[in-house]
Short mmCIF file of C-alpha atoms in Angstrom, two decimals:
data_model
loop_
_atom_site.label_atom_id
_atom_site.label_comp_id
_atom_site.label_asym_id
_atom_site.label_seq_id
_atom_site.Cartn_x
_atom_site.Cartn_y
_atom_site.Cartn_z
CA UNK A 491 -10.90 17.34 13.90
CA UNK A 492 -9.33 17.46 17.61
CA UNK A 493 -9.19 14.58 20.11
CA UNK A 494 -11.08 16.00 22.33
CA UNK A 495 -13.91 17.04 19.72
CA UNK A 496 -13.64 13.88 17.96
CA UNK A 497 -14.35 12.11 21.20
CA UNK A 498 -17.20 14.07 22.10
CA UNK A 499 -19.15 13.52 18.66
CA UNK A 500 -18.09 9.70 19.40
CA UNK A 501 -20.34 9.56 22.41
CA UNK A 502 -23.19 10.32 20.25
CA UNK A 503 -22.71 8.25 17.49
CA UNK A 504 -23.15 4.64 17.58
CA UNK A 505 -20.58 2.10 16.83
CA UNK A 506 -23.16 -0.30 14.85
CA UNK A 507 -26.21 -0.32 13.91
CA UNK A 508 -28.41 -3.32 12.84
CA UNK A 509 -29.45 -6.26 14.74
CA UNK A 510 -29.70 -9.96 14.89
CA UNK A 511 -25.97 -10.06 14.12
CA UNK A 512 -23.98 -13.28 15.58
CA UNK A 513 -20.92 -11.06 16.72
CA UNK A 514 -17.42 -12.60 16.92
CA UNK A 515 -15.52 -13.15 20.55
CA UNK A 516 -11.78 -12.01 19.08
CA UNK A 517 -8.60 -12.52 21.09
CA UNK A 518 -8.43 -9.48 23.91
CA UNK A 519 -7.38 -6.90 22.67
CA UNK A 520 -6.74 -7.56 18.95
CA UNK A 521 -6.31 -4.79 16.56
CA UNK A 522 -6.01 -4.29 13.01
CA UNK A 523 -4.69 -1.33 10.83
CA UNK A 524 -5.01 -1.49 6.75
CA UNK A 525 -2.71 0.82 5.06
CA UNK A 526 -3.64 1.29 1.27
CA UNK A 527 -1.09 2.26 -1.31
CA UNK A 528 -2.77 4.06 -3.38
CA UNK A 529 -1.17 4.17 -7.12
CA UNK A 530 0.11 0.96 -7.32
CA UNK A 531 3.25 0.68 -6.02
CA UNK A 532 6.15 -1.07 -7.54
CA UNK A 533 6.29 -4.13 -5.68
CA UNK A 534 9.74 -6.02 -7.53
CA UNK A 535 11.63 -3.40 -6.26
CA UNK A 536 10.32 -3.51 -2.93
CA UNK A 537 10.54 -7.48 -2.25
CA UNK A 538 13.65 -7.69 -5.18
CA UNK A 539 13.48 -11.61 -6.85
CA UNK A 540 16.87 -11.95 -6.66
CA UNK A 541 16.79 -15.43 -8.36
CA UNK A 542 15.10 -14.35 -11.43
CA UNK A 543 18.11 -13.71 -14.15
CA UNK A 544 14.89 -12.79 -16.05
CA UNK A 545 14.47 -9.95 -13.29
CA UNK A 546 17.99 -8.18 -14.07
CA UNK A 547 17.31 -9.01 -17.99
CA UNK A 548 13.85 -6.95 -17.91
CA UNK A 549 15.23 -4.11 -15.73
CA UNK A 550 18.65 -2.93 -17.11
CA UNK A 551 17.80 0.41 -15.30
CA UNK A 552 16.03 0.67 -12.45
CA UNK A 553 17.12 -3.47 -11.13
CA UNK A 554 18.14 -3.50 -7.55
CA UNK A 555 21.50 -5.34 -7.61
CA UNK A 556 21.48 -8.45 -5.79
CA UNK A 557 22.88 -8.76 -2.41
CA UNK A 558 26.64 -8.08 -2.00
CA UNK A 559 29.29 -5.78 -0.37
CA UNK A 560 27.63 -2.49 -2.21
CA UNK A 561 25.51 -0.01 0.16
CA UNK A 562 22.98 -0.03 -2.99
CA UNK A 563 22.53 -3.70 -3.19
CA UNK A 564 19.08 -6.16 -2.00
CA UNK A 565 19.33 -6.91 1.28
CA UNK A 566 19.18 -10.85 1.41
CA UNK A 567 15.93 -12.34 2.82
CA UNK A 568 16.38 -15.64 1.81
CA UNK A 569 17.91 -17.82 -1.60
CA UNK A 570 15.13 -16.39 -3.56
CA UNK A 571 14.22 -12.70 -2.54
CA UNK A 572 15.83 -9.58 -1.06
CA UNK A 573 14.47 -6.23 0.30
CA UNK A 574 15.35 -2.99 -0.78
CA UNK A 575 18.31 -1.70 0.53
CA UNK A 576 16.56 1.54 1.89
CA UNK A 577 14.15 -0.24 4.39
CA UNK A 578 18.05 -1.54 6.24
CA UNK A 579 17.67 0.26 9.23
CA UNK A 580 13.48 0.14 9.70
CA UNK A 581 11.62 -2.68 7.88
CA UNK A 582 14.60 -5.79 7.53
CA UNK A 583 14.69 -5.24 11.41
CA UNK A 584 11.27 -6.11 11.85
CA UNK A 585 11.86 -9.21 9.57
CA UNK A 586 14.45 -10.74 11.22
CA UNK A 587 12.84 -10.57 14.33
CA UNK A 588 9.96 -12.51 12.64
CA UNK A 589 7.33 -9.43 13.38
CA UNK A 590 7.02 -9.30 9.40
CA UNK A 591 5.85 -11.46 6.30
CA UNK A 592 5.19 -11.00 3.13
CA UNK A 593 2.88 -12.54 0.62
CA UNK A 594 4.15 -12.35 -2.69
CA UNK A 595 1.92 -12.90 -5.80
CA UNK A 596 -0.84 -11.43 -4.13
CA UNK A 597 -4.23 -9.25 -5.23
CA UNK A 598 -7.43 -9.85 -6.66
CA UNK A 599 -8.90 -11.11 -10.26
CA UNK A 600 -9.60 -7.70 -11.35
CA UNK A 601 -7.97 -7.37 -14.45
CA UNK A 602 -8.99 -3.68 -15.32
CA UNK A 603 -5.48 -2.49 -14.71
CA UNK A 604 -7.69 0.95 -13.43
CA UNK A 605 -6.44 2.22 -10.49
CA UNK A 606 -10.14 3.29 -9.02
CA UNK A 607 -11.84 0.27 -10.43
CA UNK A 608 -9.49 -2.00 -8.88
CA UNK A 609 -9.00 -0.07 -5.80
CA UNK A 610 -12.81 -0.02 -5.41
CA UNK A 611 -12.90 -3.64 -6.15
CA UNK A 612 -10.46 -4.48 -3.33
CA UNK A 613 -12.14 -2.47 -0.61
CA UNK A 614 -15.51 -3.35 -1.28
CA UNK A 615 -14.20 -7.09 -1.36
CA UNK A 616 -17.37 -8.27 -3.09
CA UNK A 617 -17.53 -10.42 -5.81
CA UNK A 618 -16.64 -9.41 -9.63
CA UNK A 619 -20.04 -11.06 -11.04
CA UNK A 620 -23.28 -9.71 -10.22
CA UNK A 621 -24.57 -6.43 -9.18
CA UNK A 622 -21.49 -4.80 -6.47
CA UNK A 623 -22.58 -2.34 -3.46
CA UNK A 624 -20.59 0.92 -3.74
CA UNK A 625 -21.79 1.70 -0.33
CA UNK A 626 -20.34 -1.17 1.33
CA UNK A 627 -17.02 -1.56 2.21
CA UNK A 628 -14.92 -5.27 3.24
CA UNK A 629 -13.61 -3.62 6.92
CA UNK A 630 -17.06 -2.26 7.69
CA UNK A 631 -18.70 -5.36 7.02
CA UNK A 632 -15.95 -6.97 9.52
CA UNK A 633 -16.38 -4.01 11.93
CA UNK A 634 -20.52 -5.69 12.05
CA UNK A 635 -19.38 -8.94 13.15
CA UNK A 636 -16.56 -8.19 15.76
CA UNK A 637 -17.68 -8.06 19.43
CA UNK A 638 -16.59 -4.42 20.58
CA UNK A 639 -15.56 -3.52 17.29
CA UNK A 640 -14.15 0.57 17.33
CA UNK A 641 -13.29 1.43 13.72
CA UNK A 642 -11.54 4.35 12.79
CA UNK A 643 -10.44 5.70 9.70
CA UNK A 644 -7.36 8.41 9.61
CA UNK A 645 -8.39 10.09 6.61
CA UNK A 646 -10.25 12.95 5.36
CA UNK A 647 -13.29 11.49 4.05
CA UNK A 648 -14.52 7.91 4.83
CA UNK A 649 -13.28 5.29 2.33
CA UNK A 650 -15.22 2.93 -0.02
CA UNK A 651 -13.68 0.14 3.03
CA UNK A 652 -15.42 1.69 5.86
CA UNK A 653 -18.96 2.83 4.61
CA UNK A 654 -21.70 0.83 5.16
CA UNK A 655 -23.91 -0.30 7.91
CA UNK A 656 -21.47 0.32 10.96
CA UNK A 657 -20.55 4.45 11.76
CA UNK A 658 -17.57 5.18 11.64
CA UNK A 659 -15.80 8.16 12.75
CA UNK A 660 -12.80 9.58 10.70
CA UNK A 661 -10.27 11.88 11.13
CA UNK A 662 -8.15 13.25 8.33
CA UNK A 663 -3.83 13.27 8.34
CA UNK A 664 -3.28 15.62 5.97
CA UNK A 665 0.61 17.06 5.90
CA UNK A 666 0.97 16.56 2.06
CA UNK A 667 4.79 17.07 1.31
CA UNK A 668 5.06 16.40 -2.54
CA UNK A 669 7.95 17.74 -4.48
CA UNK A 670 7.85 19.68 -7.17
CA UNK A 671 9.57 21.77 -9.52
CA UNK A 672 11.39 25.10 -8.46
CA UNK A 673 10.19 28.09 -10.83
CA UNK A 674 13.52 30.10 -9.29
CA UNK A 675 16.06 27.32 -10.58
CA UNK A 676 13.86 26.91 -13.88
CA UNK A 677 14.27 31.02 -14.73
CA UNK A 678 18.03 31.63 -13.30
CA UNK A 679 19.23 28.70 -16.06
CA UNK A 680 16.78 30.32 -18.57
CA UNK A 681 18.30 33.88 -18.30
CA UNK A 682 21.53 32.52 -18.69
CA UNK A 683 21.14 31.28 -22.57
CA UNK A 684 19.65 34.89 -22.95
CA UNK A 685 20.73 36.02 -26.07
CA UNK A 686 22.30 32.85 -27.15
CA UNK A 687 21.64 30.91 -30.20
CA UNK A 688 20.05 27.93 -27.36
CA UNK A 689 17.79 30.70 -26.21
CA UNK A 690 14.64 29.55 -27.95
CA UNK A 691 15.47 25.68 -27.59
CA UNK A 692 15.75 26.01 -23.48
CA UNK A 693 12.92 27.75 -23.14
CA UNK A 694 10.74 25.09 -24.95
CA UNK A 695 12.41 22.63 -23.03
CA UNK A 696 11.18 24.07 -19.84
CA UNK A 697 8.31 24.39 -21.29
CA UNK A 698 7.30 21.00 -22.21
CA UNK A 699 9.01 19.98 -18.88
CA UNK A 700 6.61 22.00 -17.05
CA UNK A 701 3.71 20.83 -18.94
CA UNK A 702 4.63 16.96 -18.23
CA UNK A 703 5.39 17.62 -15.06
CA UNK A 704 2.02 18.90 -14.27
CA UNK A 705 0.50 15.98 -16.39
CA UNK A 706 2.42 13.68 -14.13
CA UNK A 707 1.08 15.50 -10.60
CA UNK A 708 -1.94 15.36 -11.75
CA UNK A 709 -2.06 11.80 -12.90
CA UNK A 710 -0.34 11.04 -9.46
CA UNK A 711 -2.81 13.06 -7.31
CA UNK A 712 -6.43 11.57 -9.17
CA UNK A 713 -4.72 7.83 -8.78
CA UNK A 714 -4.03 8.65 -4.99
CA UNK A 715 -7.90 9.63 -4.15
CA UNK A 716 -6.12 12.54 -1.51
CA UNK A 717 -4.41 10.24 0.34
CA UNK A 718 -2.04 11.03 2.52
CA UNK A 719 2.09 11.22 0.83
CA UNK A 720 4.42 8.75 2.30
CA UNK A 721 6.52 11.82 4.22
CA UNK A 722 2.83 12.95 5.98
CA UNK A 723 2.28 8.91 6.79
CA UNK A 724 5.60 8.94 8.28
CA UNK A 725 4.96 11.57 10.73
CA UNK A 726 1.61 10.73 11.83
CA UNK A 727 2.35 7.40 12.33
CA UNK A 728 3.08 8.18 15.92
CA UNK A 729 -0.44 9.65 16.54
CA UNK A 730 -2.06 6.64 14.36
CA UNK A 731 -0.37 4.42 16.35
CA UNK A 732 -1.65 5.70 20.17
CA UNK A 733 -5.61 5.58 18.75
CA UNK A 734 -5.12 2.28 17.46
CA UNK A 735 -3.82 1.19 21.32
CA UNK A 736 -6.56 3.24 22.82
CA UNK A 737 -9.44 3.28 22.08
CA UNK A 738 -9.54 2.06 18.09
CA UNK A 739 -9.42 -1.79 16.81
CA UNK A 740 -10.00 -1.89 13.28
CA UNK A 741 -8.18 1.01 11.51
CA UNK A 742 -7.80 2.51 7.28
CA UNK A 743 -5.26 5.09 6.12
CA UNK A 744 -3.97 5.50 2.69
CA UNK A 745 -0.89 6.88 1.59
CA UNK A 746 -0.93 8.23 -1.87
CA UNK A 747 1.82 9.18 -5.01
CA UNK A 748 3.10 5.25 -5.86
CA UNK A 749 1.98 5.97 -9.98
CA UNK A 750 5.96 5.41 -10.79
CA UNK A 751 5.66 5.70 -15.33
CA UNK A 752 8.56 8.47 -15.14
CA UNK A 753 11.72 7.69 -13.86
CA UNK A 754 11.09 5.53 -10.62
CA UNK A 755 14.53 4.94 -9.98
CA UNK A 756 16.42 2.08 -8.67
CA UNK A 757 18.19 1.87 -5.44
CA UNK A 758 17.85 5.90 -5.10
CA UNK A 759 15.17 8.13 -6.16
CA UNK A 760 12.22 8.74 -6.47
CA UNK A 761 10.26 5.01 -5.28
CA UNK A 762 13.76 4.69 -3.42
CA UNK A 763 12.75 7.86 -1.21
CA UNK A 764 8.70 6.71 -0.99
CA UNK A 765 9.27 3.50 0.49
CA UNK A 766 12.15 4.29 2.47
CA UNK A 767 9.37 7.34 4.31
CA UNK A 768 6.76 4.60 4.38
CA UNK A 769 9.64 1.77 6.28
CA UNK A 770 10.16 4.99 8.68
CA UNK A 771 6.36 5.23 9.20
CA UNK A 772 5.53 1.61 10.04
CA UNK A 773 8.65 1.27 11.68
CA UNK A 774 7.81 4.30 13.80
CA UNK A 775 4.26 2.76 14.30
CA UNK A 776 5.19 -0.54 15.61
CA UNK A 777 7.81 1.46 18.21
CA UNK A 778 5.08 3.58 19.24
CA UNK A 779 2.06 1.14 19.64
CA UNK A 780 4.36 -0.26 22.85
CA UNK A 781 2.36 -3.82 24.28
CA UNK A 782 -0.10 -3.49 22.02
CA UNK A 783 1.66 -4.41 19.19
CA UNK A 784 1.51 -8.02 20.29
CA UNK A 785 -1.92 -8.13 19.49
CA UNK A 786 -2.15 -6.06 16.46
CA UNK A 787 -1.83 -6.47 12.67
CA UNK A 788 -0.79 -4.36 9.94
CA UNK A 789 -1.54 -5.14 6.35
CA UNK A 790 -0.26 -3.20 3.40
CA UNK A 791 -1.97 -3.25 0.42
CA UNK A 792 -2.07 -1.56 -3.07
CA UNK A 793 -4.70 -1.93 -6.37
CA UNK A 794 -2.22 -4.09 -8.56
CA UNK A 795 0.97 -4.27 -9.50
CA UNK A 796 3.23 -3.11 -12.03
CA UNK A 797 4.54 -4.36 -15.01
CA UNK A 798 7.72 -6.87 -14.74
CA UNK A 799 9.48 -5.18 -17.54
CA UNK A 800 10.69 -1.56 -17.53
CA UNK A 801 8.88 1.21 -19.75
CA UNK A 802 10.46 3.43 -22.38
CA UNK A 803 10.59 6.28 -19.77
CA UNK A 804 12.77 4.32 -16.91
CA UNK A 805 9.65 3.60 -15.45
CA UNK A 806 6.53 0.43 -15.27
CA UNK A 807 3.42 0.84 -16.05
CA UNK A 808 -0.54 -0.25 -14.92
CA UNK A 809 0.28 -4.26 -14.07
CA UNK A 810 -1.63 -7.07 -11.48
CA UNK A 811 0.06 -9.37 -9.15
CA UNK A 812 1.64 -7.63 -5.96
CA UNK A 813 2.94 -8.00 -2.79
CA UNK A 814 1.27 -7.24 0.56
CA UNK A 815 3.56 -6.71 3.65
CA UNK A 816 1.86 -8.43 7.08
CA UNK A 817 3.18 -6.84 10.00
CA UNK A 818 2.32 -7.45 14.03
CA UNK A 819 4.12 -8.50 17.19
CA UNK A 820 1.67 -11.49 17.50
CA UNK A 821 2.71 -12.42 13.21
CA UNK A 822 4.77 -15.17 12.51
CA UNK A 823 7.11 -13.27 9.93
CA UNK A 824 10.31 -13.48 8.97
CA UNK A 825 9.61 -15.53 5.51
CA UNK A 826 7.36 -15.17 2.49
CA UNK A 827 4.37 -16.30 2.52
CA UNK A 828 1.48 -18.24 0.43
CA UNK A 829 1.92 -19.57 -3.38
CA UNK A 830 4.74 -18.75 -5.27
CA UNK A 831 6.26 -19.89 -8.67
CA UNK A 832 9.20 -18.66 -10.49
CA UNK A 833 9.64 -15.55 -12.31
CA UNK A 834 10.39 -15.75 -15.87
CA UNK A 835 8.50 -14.72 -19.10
CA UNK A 836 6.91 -18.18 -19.42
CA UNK A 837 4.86 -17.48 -16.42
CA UNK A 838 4.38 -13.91 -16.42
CA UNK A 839 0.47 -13.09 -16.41
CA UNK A 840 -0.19 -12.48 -20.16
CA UNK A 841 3.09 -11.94 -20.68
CA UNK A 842 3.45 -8.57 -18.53
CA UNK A 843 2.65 -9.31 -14.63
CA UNK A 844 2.76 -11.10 -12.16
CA UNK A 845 0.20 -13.37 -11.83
CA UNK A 846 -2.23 -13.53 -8.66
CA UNK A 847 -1.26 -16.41 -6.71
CA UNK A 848 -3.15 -15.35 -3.76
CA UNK A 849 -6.43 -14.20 -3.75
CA UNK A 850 -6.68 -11.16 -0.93
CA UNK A 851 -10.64 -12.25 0.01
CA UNK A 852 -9.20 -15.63 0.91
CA UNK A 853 -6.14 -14.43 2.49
CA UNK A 854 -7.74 -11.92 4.63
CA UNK A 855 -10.85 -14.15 5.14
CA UNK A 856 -7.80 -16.55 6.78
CA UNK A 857 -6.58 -14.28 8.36
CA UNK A 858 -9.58 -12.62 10.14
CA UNK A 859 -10.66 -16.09 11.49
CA UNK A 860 -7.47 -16.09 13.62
CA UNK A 861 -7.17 -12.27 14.57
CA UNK A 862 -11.16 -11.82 15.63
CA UNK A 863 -12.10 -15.58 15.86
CA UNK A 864 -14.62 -15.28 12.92
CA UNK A 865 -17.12 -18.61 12.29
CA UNK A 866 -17.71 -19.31 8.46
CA UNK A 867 -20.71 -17.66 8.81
CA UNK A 868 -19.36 -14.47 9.65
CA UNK A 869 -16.63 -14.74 7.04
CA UNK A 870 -19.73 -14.95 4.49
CA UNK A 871 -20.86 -11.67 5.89
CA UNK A 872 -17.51 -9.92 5.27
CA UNK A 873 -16.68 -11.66 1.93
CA UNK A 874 -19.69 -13.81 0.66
CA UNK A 875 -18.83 -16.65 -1.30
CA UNK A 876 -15.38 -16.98 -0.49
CA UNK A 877 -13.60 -19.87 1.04
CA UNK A 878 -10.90 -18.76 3.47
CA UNK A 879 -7.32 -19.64 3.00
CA UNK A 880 -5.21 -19.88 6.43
CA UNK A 881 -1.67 -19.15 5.22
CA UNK A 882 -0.16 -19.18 8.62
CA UNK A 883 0.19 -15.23 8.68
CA UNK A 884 -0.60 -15.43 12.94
#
């Protein structure tokens, strides 16, 4: 859909519906952006616990090295955590100039290790027990109760977040830019065992390389729902960025192909080259959004985690503790935030994950009352029954 076109349908639709809601008076001009990775991304080599001898002992082959003299090594945060070294030149710059936190241990009770029942879980942000709306999503519910609330979602379809009582307009970002394998390359090294005793065994090994390949993308693609790829976030962070100034508030895009079982890599490859597109995205966002970035926030989230330990295949597997990133000119970054405990197998959720520390209802509930100026009673409306937890995040 086109500006212009978008703009036009806009003027027809309204921004809420409902009545006899007690809306919220939020700071001028605050805005807030949730970016969902969707396939679980790989959060210990993103925010690298460089303290944890237990870390390096788990992960003999895809460990980021801790901080030293080596291009390849954690950049140092502080005595217990470093970043990865490809987010140098775009995310650690926000960090130091305290426009970035991160909340480590983070995600919800959910325990299905599913990536759509957990995603749906987190963006309906309703309670595990009872019966669960599947038409009502956490940032629609907070869209109700904002005064002047303009959500937007940058994606293709509305998500599970953003349905509900409040329209909301969407507009998709599609520039997918996934790699995949060359058939050329795959028959030029094929024709040249032709004739040779290897003949047979190269050709079955393309073959079952094909076959898990496609296994893999397809795996990748169901876990990502269509989102976006981290290389098509990148570039339309810019244009993300200038609706959330003007006219948009409250704000969902997704960024798919974080399902790391295969060869994940360490300090390069594959996650290497993911989160080093998304650090170019946000970074690029942030630039872009100009004054308004004092007012706005961005939070990253994902489903779960992964597993602490490395998999057979150089890879991790379905896990449940995570890390969110917190970014915003008006954030007071440049730490990690909320409960934390050390890393070693002794506390290690059953024996495999790391635990959740921080409940994201709370956290968000916390951090909602400061961005928009929510009462309790409006944080019931956006996640009943929870008790909000202020972690100091703005």
């Amino acid at each position: 859909m086109k500006r212009r076109h978008l703009l036009q349908s806009m003027a027809s639709i309204p921004l809420a519906v409902g009545s006899a809601r007690l809306f919220a008076a939020p700071a001028a001009g605050s805005r807030f952006l949730l970016v969902f990775l969707r396939g679980a991304y790989d959060c210990c080599s993103l925010l690298v616990p460089t303290a944890s001898s237990f870390y390096y002992e788990s992960r003999p082959d895809i460990a980021i090295a801790r901080p030293g003299a080596d291009a390849n090594a954690a950049l140092p945060l502080d005595a217990d955590w470093g970043l990865h070294p490809v987010l140098r030149e775009t995310i650690l710059p926000l960090y130091q100039r305290r426009e970035l936190a991160f909340v480590a241990f983070a995600g919800t009770d959910d325990t299905t290790r599913s990536h759509f029942e957990t995603q749906d879980t987190i963006e309906m942000g309703q309670p595990l027990s009872g019966t669960r709306n599947y038409h009502s999503g956490f940032l629609n519910r907070l869209a109700g109760v904002v005064n002047g609330a303009a959500p937007m979602a940058f994606t293709a379809q509305i998500p599970l977040s953003l349905q509900g009582r409040v329209q909301v307009p969407n507009m998709a970002l599609r520039a997918v830019g996934r790699s995949n394998i060359d058939p050329r390359q795959s028959r030029l090294i094929a024709s040249m065992y032709q004739g040779n005793a290897l003949a047979s065994r190269v050709d079955e090994g393309f073959t079952v390389r094909d076959q898990v390949m496609r296994d893999l993308e397809s795996e990748m693609q169901a876990s990502g729902r269509n989102a976006v790829s981290a290389r098509g976030f990148g570039a339309e962070a810019h244009r993300i960025a200038r609706l959330m100034a003007d006219p948009y508030n409250i704000g969902f895009v997704d960024v798919g192909g974080w399902d790391t079982h295969v060869n994940q890599g360490g300090a390069q490859g594959y996650l290497a080259n993911r989160l080093s597109e998304l650090g170019q995205g946000l970074a690029a966002f942030a630039q872009e959004a100009g004054p308004a970035w004092r007012n706005t926030t961005v939070v990253v989230v994902s489903e779960f985690g992964r597993t602490f330990r490395q998999n057979g295949n150089h890879g991790t597997d379905h896990g449940h503790g995570t890390v969110y990133w917190v970014l915003g000119g008006g954030v007071r970054g440049g730490r990690i935030a909320g409960e934390q405990q050390r890393i070693e197998q002794a506390t290690l959720f059953q024996n495999r994950d790391l635990p959740v520390l921080n409940e994201y209802r709370a956290v968000l509930a916390g951090l909602f009352r400061r961005q928009f100026g929510l009462t309790d009673a409006q944080l019931g409306q956006v996640f009943a029954g929870v008790t909000p937890r202020d972690i100091g995040l703005i």
